[in-house]
mmCIF file of C-alpha atoms in Angstrom:
data_model
loop_
_atom_site.group_PDB
_atom_site.id
_atom_site.type_symbol
_atom_site.label_atom_id
_atom_site.label_comp_id
_atom_site.label_asym_id
_atom_site.label_seq_id
_atom_site.Cartn_x
_atom_site.Cartn_y
_atom_site.Cartn_z
ATOM 1 C CA UNK I 1 27.583 52.922 8.321
ATOM 2 C CA UNK I 2 26.174 56.177 6.925
ATOM 3 C CA UNK I 3 24.353 54.358 4.150
ATOM 4 C CA UNK I 4 22.699 51.828 6.409
ATOM 5 C CA UNK I 5 21.524 54.395 8.947
ATOM 6 C CA UNK I 6 20.441 57.197 6.634
ATOM 7 C CA UNK I 7 19.312 55.437 3.453
ATOM 8 C CA UNK I 8 18.518 51.789 4.052
ATOM 9 C CA UNK I 9 17.257 52.600 7.567
ATOM 10 C CA UNK I 10 14.659 54.955 6.101
ATOM 11 C CA UNK I 11 13.342 52.391 3.604
ATOM 12 C CA UNK I 12 13.458 49.616 6.172
ATOM 13 C CA UNK I 13 11.289 51.486 8.647
ATOM 14 C CA UNK I 14 8.653 52.177 5.935
ATOM 15 C CA UNK I 15 8.704 48.511 4.865
ATOM 16 C CA UNK I 16 8.567 47.278 8.477
ATOM 17 C CA UNK I 17 5.371 49.209 9.048
ATOM 18 C CA UNK I 18 3.823 48.266 5.681
ATOM 19 C CA UNK I 19 4.708 44.580 6.160
ATOM 20 C CA UNK I 20 3.161 44.583 9.619
ATOM 21 C CA UNK I 21 -0.063 46.029 8.193
ATOM 22 C CA UNK I 22 -0.122 43.431 5.433
ATOM 23 C CA UNK I 23 0.386 40.521 7.861
ATOM 24 C CA UNK I 24 -2.337 41.891 10.146
ATOM 25 C CA UNK I 25 -4.689 41.758 7.153
ATOM 26 C CA UNK I 26 -3.630 38.190 6.463
ATOM 27 C CA UNK I 27 -4.122 37.390 10.152
ATOM 28 C CA UNK I 28 -7.720 38.614 10.014
ATOM 29 C CA UNK I 29 -8.299 36.519 6.906
ATOM 30 C CA UNK I 30 -6.945 33.478 8.676
ATOM 31 C CA UNK I 31 -9.501 33.755 11.503
ATOM 32 C CA UNK I 32 -11.718 31.209 9.755
ATOM 33 C CA UNK I 33 -8.955 28.582 10.167
ATOM 34 C CA UNK I 34 -9.113 28.727 13.977
ATOM 35 C CA UNK I 35 -7.503 30.432 16.950
ATOM 36 C CA UNK I 36 -4.126 28.689 16.573
ATOM 37 C CA UNK I 37 -3.521 30.529 13.295
ATOM 38 C CA UNK I 38 -3.745 33.821 15.197
ATOM 39 C CA UNK I 39 -0.920 32.666 17.461
ATOM 40 C CA UNK I 40 1.085 31.659 14.393
ATOM 41 C CA UNK I 41 0.675 35.097 12.845
ATOM 42 C CA UNK I 42 1.751 36.769 16.058
ATOM 43 C CA UNK I 43 4.974 34.741 15.918
ATOM 44 C CA UNK I 44 5.385 35.520 12.163
ATOM 45 C CA UNK I 45 4.849 39.279 12.640
ATOM 46 C CA UNK I 46 7.499 39.316 15.329
ATOM 47 C CA UNK I 47 9.888 37.127 13.318
ATOM 48 C CA UNK I 48 9.568 39.211 10.148
ATOM 49 C CA UNK I 49 9.846 42.528 11.989
ATOM 50 C CA UNK I 50 13.234 41.594 13.431
ATOM 51 C CA UNK I 51 14.786 41.459 9.949
ATOM 52 C CA UNK I 52 17.060 44.140 8.458
ATOM 53 C CA UNK I 53 14.771 44.548 5.429
ATOM 54 C CA UNK I 54 17.891 44.841 3.311
ATOM 55 C CA UNK I 55 16.435 43.227 0.163
ATOM 56 C CA UNK I 56 13.219 45.180 0.145
ATOM 57 C CA UNK I 57 15.059 48.408 0.861
ATOM 58 C CA UNK I 58 17.401 47.793 -2.070
ATOM 59 C CA UNK I 59 14.392 47.329 -4.337
ATOM 60 C CA UNK I 60 12.962 50.745 -3.393
ATOM 61 C CA UNK I 61 16.431 52.262 -3.620
ATOM 62 C CA UNK I 62 16.967 50.843 -7.132
ATOM 63 C CA UNK I 63 13.753 52.340 -8.438
ATOM 64 C CA UNK I 64 14.866 55.709 -7.102
ATOM 65 C CA UNK I 65 18.173 55.347 -8.957
ATOM 66 C CA UNK I 66 16.101 56.153 -12.078
ATOM 67 C CA UNK I 67 12.903 57.724 -10.767
ATOM 68 C CA UNK I 68 12.209 60.545 -8.258
ATOM 69 C CA UNK I 69 10.207 58.365 -5.901
ATOM 70 C CA UNK I 70 9.393 54.692 -5.435
ATOM 71 C CA UNK I 71 5.764 53.718 -6.109
ATOM 72 C CA UNK I 72 3.143 51.467 -4.571
ATOM 73 C CA UNK I 73 3.974 48.564 -6.852
ATOM 74 C CA UNK I 74 7.601 48.720 -5.649
ATOM 75 C CA UNK I 75 6.497 48.678 -2.006
ATOM 76 C CA UNK I 76 4.322 45.640 -2.652
ATOM 77 C CA UNK I 77 7.127 43.799 -4.413
ATOM 78 C CA UNK I 78 9.541 44.735 -1.601
ATOM 79 C CA UNK I 79 7.176 43.365 1.031
ATOM 80 C CA UNK I 80 6.833 40.126 -1.044
ATOM 81 C CA UNK I 81 10.618 39.763 -1.193
ATOM 82 C CA UNK I 82 10.932 40.227 2.548
ATOM 83 C CA UNK I 83 8.276 37.664 3.270
ATOM 84 C CA UNK I 84 9.919 35.130 0.923
ATOM 85 C CA UNK I 85 13.278 35.854 2.520
ATOM 86 C CA UNK I 86 11.810 35.178 5.980
ATOM 87 C CA UNK I 87 10.341 31.906 4.715
ATOM 88 C CA UNK I 88 13.710 30.809 3.298
ATOM 89 C CA UNK I 89 15.403 31.573 6.636
ATOM 90 C CA UNK I 90 12.851 29.474 8.501
ATOM 91 C CA UNK I 91 13.626 26.545 6.207
ATOM 92 C CA UNK I 92 17.340 27.167 6.339
ATOM 93 C CA UNK I 93 17.344 27.079 10.175
ATOM 94 C CA UNK I 94 15.639 23.690 10.157
ATOM 95 C CA UNK I 95 18.174 22.292 7.666
ATOM 96 C CA UNK I 96 21.122 23.701 9.580
ATOM 97 C CA UNK I 97 19.657 22.809 13.004
ATOM 98 C CA UNK I 98 20.126 26.424 14.105
ATOM 99 C CA UNK I 99 18.824 27.446 17.505
ATOM 100 C CA UNK I 100 18.910 31.244 17.071
ATOM 101 C CA UNK I 101 17.796 33.609 14.381
ATOM 102 C CA UNK I 102 17.509 37.391 14.475
ATOM 103 C CA UNK I 103 18.479 37.504 18.133
ATOM 104 C CA UNK I 104 15.769 35.066 19.267
ATOM 105 C CA UNK I 105 14.847 31.397 18.974
ATOM 106 C CA UNK I 106 14.576 30.124 15.433
ATOM 107 C CA UNK I 107 10.914 29.645 14.534
ATOM 108 C CA UNK I 108 10.923 25.856 14.719
ATOM 109 C CA UNK I 109 12.472 26.162 18.220
ATOM 110 C CA UNK I 110 9.691 28.522 19.248
ATOM 111 C CA UNK I 111 7.151 25.946 18.166
ATOM 112 C CA UNK I 112 9.170 23.223 20.016
ATOM 113 C CA UNK I 113 9.025 25.284 23.166
ATOM 114 C CA UNK I 114 5.292 25.504 22.980
ATOM 115 C CA UNK I 115 5.143 21.793 22.341
ATOM 116 C CA UNK I 116 7.129 21.027 25.459
ATOM 117 C CA UNK I 117 4.772 23.194 27.541
ATOM 118 C CA UNK I 118 1.730 21.552 26.062
ATOM 119 C CA UNK I 119 3.304 18.105 26.021
ATOM 120 C CA UNK I 120 3.005 17.465 22.305
ATOM 121 C CA UNK I 121 3.906 14.086 20.933
ATOM 122 C CA UNK I 122 7.141 14.150 18.902
ATOM 123 C CA UNK I 123 7.925 17.707 19.913
ATOM 124 C CA UNK I 124 10.896 18.131 17.513
ATOM 125 C CA UNK I 125 9.032 16.811 14.476
ATOM 126 C CA UNK I 126 5.957 18.878 15.278
ATOM 127 C CA UNK I 127 7.979 22.088 15.783
ATOM 128 C CA UNK I 128 9.780 21.621 12.446
ATOM 129 C CA UNK I 129 6.553 20.715 10.650
ATOM 130 C CA UNK I 130 4.717 23.794 11.939
ATOM 131 C CA UNK I 131 7.635 26.056 11.000
ATOM 132 C CA UNK I 132 7.683 24.622 7.463
ATOM 133 C CA UNK I 133 3.936 25.262 7.116
ATOM 134 C CA UNK I 134 4.397 28.817 8.398
ATOM 135 C CA UNK I 135 7.136 29.360 5.810
ATOM 136 C CA UNK I 136 4.798 28.082 3.076
ATOM 137 C CA UNK I 137 2.120 30.529 4.285
ATOM 138 C CA UNK I 138 4.584 33.474 3.966
ATOM 139 C CA UNK I 139 5.511 32.456 0.410
ATOM 140 C CA UNK I 140 1.874 31.952 -0.662
ATOM 141 C CA UNK I 141 0.653 35.323 0.670
ATOM 142 C CA UNK I 142 3.727 37.021 -0.844
ATOM 143 C CA UNK I 143 2.666 35.892 -4.304
ATOM 144 C CA UNK I 144 -0.402 38.162 -4.077
ATOM 145 C CA UNK I 145 1.839 41.187 -4.029
ATOM 146 C CA UNK I 146 3.868 40.554 -7.231
ATOM 147 C CA UNK I 147 1.562 42.020 -9.871
ATOM 148 C CA UNK I 148 4.009 42.996 -12.619
ATOM 149 C CA UNK I 149 4.438 40.243 -15.208
ATOM 150 C CA UNK I 150 8.146 40.808 -15.850
ATOM 151 C CA UNK I 151 8.706 40.970 -12.130
ATOM 152 C CA UNK I 152 7.048 37.585 -11.586
ATOM 153 C CA UNK I 153 9.352 36.076 -14.188
ATOM 154 C CA UNK I 154 12.380 37.654 -12.494
ATOM 155 C CA UNK I 155 11.333 36.451 -9.039
ATOM 156 C CA UNK I 156 10.712 32.926 -10.345
ATOM 157 C CA UNK I 157 14.067 32.751 -12.162
ATOM 158 C CA UNK I 158 16.139 34.082 -9.283
ATOM 159 C CA UNK I 159 14.401 32.090 -6.530
ATOM 160 C CA UNK I 160 14.793 28.951 -8.608
ATOM 161 C CA UNK I 161 18.532 29.655 -8.604
ATOM 162 C CA UNK I 162 18.364 30.193 -4.834
ATOM 163 C CA UNK I 163 16.818 26.772 -4.372
ATOM 164 C CA UNK I 164 19.531 25.168 -6.528
ATOM 165 C CA UNK I 165 22.183 27.043 -4.563
ATOM 166 C CA UNK I 166 20.732 25.764 -1.314
ATOM 167 C CA UNK I 167 20.784 22.195 -2.614
ATOM 168 C CA UNK I 168 24.455 22.649 -3.635
ATOM 169 C CA UNK I 169 25.170 24.014 -0.148
ATOM 170 C CA UNK I 170 23.530 20.991 1.469
ATOM 171 C CA UNK I 171 25.514 18.616 -0.741
ATOM 172 C CA UNK I 172 28.670 20.524 0.128
ATOM 173 C CA UNK I 173 28.021 20.118 3.866
ATOM 174 C CA UNK I 174 27.473 16.395 3.365
ATOM 175 C CA UNK I 175 30.590 15.912 1.267
ATOM 176 C CA UNK I 176 33.906 14.773 2.735
ATOM 177 C CA UNK I 177 35.725 16.652 -0.032
ATOM 178 C CA UNK I 178 36.463 20.350 -0.164
ATOM 179 C CA UNK I 179 35.009 22.045 -3.238
ATOM 180 C CA UNK I 180 37.026 24.123 -5.694
ATOM 181 C CA UNK I 181 37.064 27.955 -5.580
ATOM 182 C CA UNK I 182 34.798 28.180 -8.626
ATOM 183 C CA UNK I 183 32.255 25.754 -7.137
ATOM 184 C CA UNK I 184 32.204 27.581 -3.803
ATOM 185 C CA UNK I 185 31.672 30.940 -5.525
ATOM 186 C CA UNK I 186 28.864 29.439 -7.600
ATOM 187 C CA UNK I 187 27.159 28.378 -4.332
ATOM 188 C CA UNK I 188 27.614 31.912 -2.984
ATOM 189 C CA UNK I 189 26.257 33.360 -6.239
ATOM 190 C CA UNK I 190 23.172 31.177 -6.406
ATOM 191 C CA UNK I 191 22.310 30.786 -2.749
ATOM 192 C CA UNK I 192 22.852 34.366 -1.562
ATOM 193 C CA UNK I 193 24.386 36.863 -3.952
ATOM 194 C CA UNK I 194 21.764 36.999 -6.683
ATOM 195 C CA UNK I 195 18.644 36.925 -4.549
ATOM 196 C CA UNK I 196 20.072 39.342 -1.944
ATOM 197 C CA UNK I 197 21.338 41.978 -4.392
ATOM 198 C CA UNK I 198 20.796 41.169 -8.130
ATOM 199 C CA UNK I 199 17.117 40.347 -7.649
ATOM 200 C CA UNK I 200 16.025 43.483 -5.678
ATOM 201 C CA UNK I 201 18.217 45.837 -7.731
ATOM 202 C CA UNK I 202 16.943 44.432 -11.015
ATOM 203 C CA UNK I 203 13.322 44.496 -9.762
ATOM 204 C CA UNK I 204 13.539 48.152 -8.790
ATOM 205 C CA UNK I 205 15.046 49.154 -12.123
ATOM 206 C CA UNK I 206 12.396 47.208 -14.046
ATOM 207 C CA UNK I 207 9.675 49.053 -12.108
ATOM 208 C CA UNK I 208 11.372 52.296 -13.092
ATOM 209 C CA UNK I 209 10.970 51.218 -16.751
ATOM 210 C CA UNK I 210 14.714 50.865 -17.406
ATOM 211 C CA UNK I 211 17.133 48.080 -18.417
ATOM 212 C CA UNK I 212 18.379 46.255 -15.278
ATOM 213 C CA UNK I 213 21.515 44.681 -16.777
ATOM 214 C CA UNK I 214 24.144 47.004 -15.240
ATOM 215 C CA UNK I 215 22.774 47.041 -11.687
ATOM 216 C CA UNK I 216 22.036 43.325 -11.882
ATOM 217 C CA UNK I 217 25.726 42.602 -12.673
ATOM 218 C CA UNK I 218 26.988 44.952 -9.962
ATOM 219 C CA UNK I 219 24.514 43.384 -7.555
ATOM 220 C CA UNK I 220 25.990 39.943 -8.170
ATOM 221 C CA UNK I 221 29.482 41.128 -7.161
ATOM 222 C CA UNK I 222 28.063 43.002 -4.179
ATOM 223 C CA UNK I 223 26.383 39.781 -3.205
ATOM 224 C CA UNK I 224 29.608 37.822 -3.355
ATOM 225 C CA UNK I 225 31.283 40.472 -1.162
ATOM 226 C CA UNK I 226 28.312 40.271 1.219
ATOM 227 C CA UNK I 227 28.596 36.496 1.451
ATOM 228 C CA UNK I 228 32.387 36.581 2.108
ATOM 229 C CA UNK I 229 31.840 39.129 4.850
ATOM 230 C CA UNK I 230 29.058 36.983 6.231
ATOM 231 C CA UNK I 231 31.457 34.050 6.460
ATOM 232 C CA UNK I 232 33.864 36.243 8.432
ATOM 233 C CA UNK I 233 31.118 37.375 10.792
ATOM 234 C CA UNK I 234 30.463 33.738 11.565
ATOM 235 C CA UNK I 235 33.738 33.897 13.556
ATOM 236 C CA UNK I 236 32.898 37.116 15.419
ATOM 237 C CA UNK I 237 29.106 37.371 15.827
ATOM 238 C CA UNK I 238 27.846 37.440 19.415
ATOM 239 C CA UNK I 239 24.143 37.778 18.667
ATOM 240 C CA UNK I 240 21.532 37.005 16.068
ATOM 241 C CA UNK I 241 22.714 33.547 15.046
ATOM 242 C CA UNK I 242 24.978 30.758 16.278
ATOM 243 C CA UNK I 243 28.683 31.645 16.171
ATOM 244 C CA UNK I 244 30.737 28.999 14.327
ATOM 245 C CA UNK I 245 27.681 27.555 12.608
ATOM 246 C CA UNK I 246 29.565 27.257 9.253
ATOM 247 C CA UNK I 247 32.254 25.132 10.904
ATOM 248 C CA UNK I 248 29.765 23.002 12.853
ATOM 249 C CA UNK I 249 27.739 22.353 9.681
ATOM 250 C CA UNK I 250 30.824 21.576 7.560
ATOM 251 C CA UNK I 251 29.946 24.419 5.120
ATOM 252 C CA UNK I 252 31.935 24.927 1.979
ATOM 253 C CA UNK I 253 33.552 28.334 2.450
ATOM 254 C CA UNK I 254 36.629 30.146 1.144
ATOM 255 C CA UNK I 255 38.128 29.890 4.620
ATOM 256 C CA UNK I 256 37.819 26.089 4.554
ATOM 257 C CA UNK I 257 39.221 25.837 0.968
ATOM 258 C CA UNK I 258 42.249 28.058 1.586
ATOM 259 C CA UNK I 259 43.102 26.266 4.836
ATOM 260 C CA UNK I 260 42.943 22.881 3.081
ATOM 261 C CA UNK I 261 45.351 24.211 0.447
ATOM 262 C CA UNK I 262 47.862 25.243 3.104
ATOM 263 C CA UNK I 263 47.800 22.378 5.591
ATOM 264 C CA UNK I 264 46.564 18.830 6.064
ATOM 265 C CA UNK I 265 46.099 19.403 9.809
ATOM 266 C CA UNK I 266 42.483 18.821 10.787
ATOM 267 C CA UNK I 267 40.958 21.296 13.269
ATOM 268 C CA UNK I 268 39.935 19.674 16.547
ATOM 269 C CA UNK I 269 37.214 22.165 17.311
ATOM 270 C CA UNK I 270 36.037 25.662 16.369
ATOM 271 C CA UNK I 271 38.647 27.459 18.443
ATOM 272 C CA UNK I 272 41.419 25.367 16.934
ATOM 273 C CA UNK I 273 39.965 26.050 13.496
ATOM 274 C CA UNK I 274 40.319 29.837 14.104
ATOM 275 C CA UNK I 275 43.875 29.350 15.327
ATOM 276 C CA UNK I 276 44.803 27.452 12.196
ATOM 277 C CA UNK I 277 43.220 30.111 9.937
ATOM 278 C CA UNK I 278 45.239 32.799 11.692
ATOM 279 C CA UNK I 279 48.421 30.804 11.675
ATOM 280 C CA UNK I 280 48.298 30.110 7.926
ATOM 281 C CA UNK I 281 47.251 33.621 6.928
ATOM 282 C CA UNK I 282 43.779 32.654 5.635
ATOM 283 C CA UNK I 283 41.993 35.572 7.279
ATOM 284 C CA UNK I 284 44.292 38.035 5.513
ATOM 285 C CA UNK I 285 43.908 36.209 2.192
ATOM 286 C CA UNK I 286 40.120 36.380 2.289
ATOM 287 C CA UNK I 287 40.312 40.057 3.452
ATOM 288 C CA UNK I 288 42.344 40.742 0.254
ATOM 289 C CA UNK I 289 39.774 38.923 -1.878
ATOM 290 C CA UNK I 290 37.029 41.126 -0.372
ATOM 291 C CA UNK I 291 39.083 44.241 -1.061
ATOM 292 C CA UNK I 292 39.476 43.164 -4.700
ATOM 293 C CA UNK I 293 35.712 42.705 -5.074
ATOM 294 C CA UNK I 294 35.144 46.097 -3.430
ATOM 295 C CA UNK I 295 37.515 47.910 -5.771
ATOM 296 C CA UNK I 296 35.969 46.308 -8.831
ATOM 297 C CA UNK I 297 32.457 47.227 -7.689
ATOM 298 C CA UNK I 298 33.447 50.859 -7.176
ATOM 299 C CA UNK I 299 34.921 51.021 -10.693
ATOM 300 C CA UNK I 300 31.673 49.739 -12.156
ATOM 301 C CA UNK I 301 29.548 52.154 -10.111
ATOM 302 C CA UNK I 302 31.710 55.072 -11.281
ATOM 303 C CA UNK I 303 30.611 54.365 -14.888
ATOM 304 C CA UNK I 304 26.871 54.458 -14.058
ATOM 305 C CA UNK I 305 24.549 57.284 -14.926
ATOM 306 C CA UNK I 306 22.060 57.046 -12.012
ATOM 307 C CA UNK I 307 20.583 59.394 -9.406
ATOM 308 C CA UNK I 308 22.079 57.622 -6.379
ATOM 309 C CA UNK I 309 25.637 56.836 -7.457
ATOM 310 C CA UNK I 310 27.240 58.099 -4.210
ATOM 311 C CA UNK I 311 24.820 56.143 -2.041
ATOM 312 C CA UNK I 312 25.440 52.941 -4.004
ATOM 313 C CA UNK I 313 29.197 53.358 -3.533
ATOM 314 C CA UNK I 314 28.622 53.878 0.212
ATOM 315 C CA UNK I 315 26.639 50.654 0.322
ATOM 316 C CA UNK I 316 29.513 48.747 -1.274
ATOM 317 C CA UNK I 317 31.899 50.128 1.342
ATOM 318 C CA UNK I 318 29.484 49.262 4.121
ATOM 319 C CA UNK I 319 29.364 45.639 2.888
ATOM 320 C CA UNK I 320 33.156 45.496 3.400
ATOM 321 C CA UNK I 321 33.051 46.800 6.942
ATOM 322 C CA UNK I 322 29.674 45.797 8.401
ATOM 323 C CA UNK I 323 29.640 44.184 11.863
ATOM 324 C CA UNK I 324 26.386 42.250 11.529
#
């Protein structure tokens, strides 16, 4: 927890303030489009501010692994990454039919609530359509902030992978079959791991004028550990997002795969699913897989010649033990 509170927390607070200022500027620019856009931006500012700012913080942190202090270009790129991340979450919640996000209503549900009050026609469709447009707006304004040519190429490459990973995730939820371990890990890698860790770490190193290969590789394994822990938190979370959403949406996870390998018994509901996982030792098996990733990450970090080696190791440990 030390890393999150003392290091990431510091970067996150700076980015939260800078992002709010940027969105206020965009809000003023949007005045010409009418008063409703002002209400949309109020929702977006609140929605974005509730995030952890993990990705943007990692970008600033990565630059400081090789340079004394992050610069303005890094702050702009970090804000862009956070805005794009928020946009992807808005889209993801519509696809997954999620009700909650970041401790509040998902954005499309906020628009639906307004539609019910104002008696919109086709409230659900309108709420989802407005949320998708709001997500587009976040992506489009974010593009203004990526001013480094190599960084634009990196963002494009990694976010393309994210889109492909999301498509594979959707196909997995629709499939009656359980995917192989390699295929599930590839979804983790593309949908979450690379854009959550490899992208910001590589971007920060590039802005420091160094080769990003080592941190990019470590970032990918950190992202896989993050995703595995995220799957575990789906069983325990009491706030922020819907508990049991992976089970309800038929997600391809390591928990699902390992259970299928051990029994043909079909879970009747989410509680029964948890009972089966416990009974067949799946929780312990995934815990061991996370420990293996953690140990491998620490070995790679030990070989790095960077300014923030200890902090990076603390982050890896935090990923293993985080509660949200």
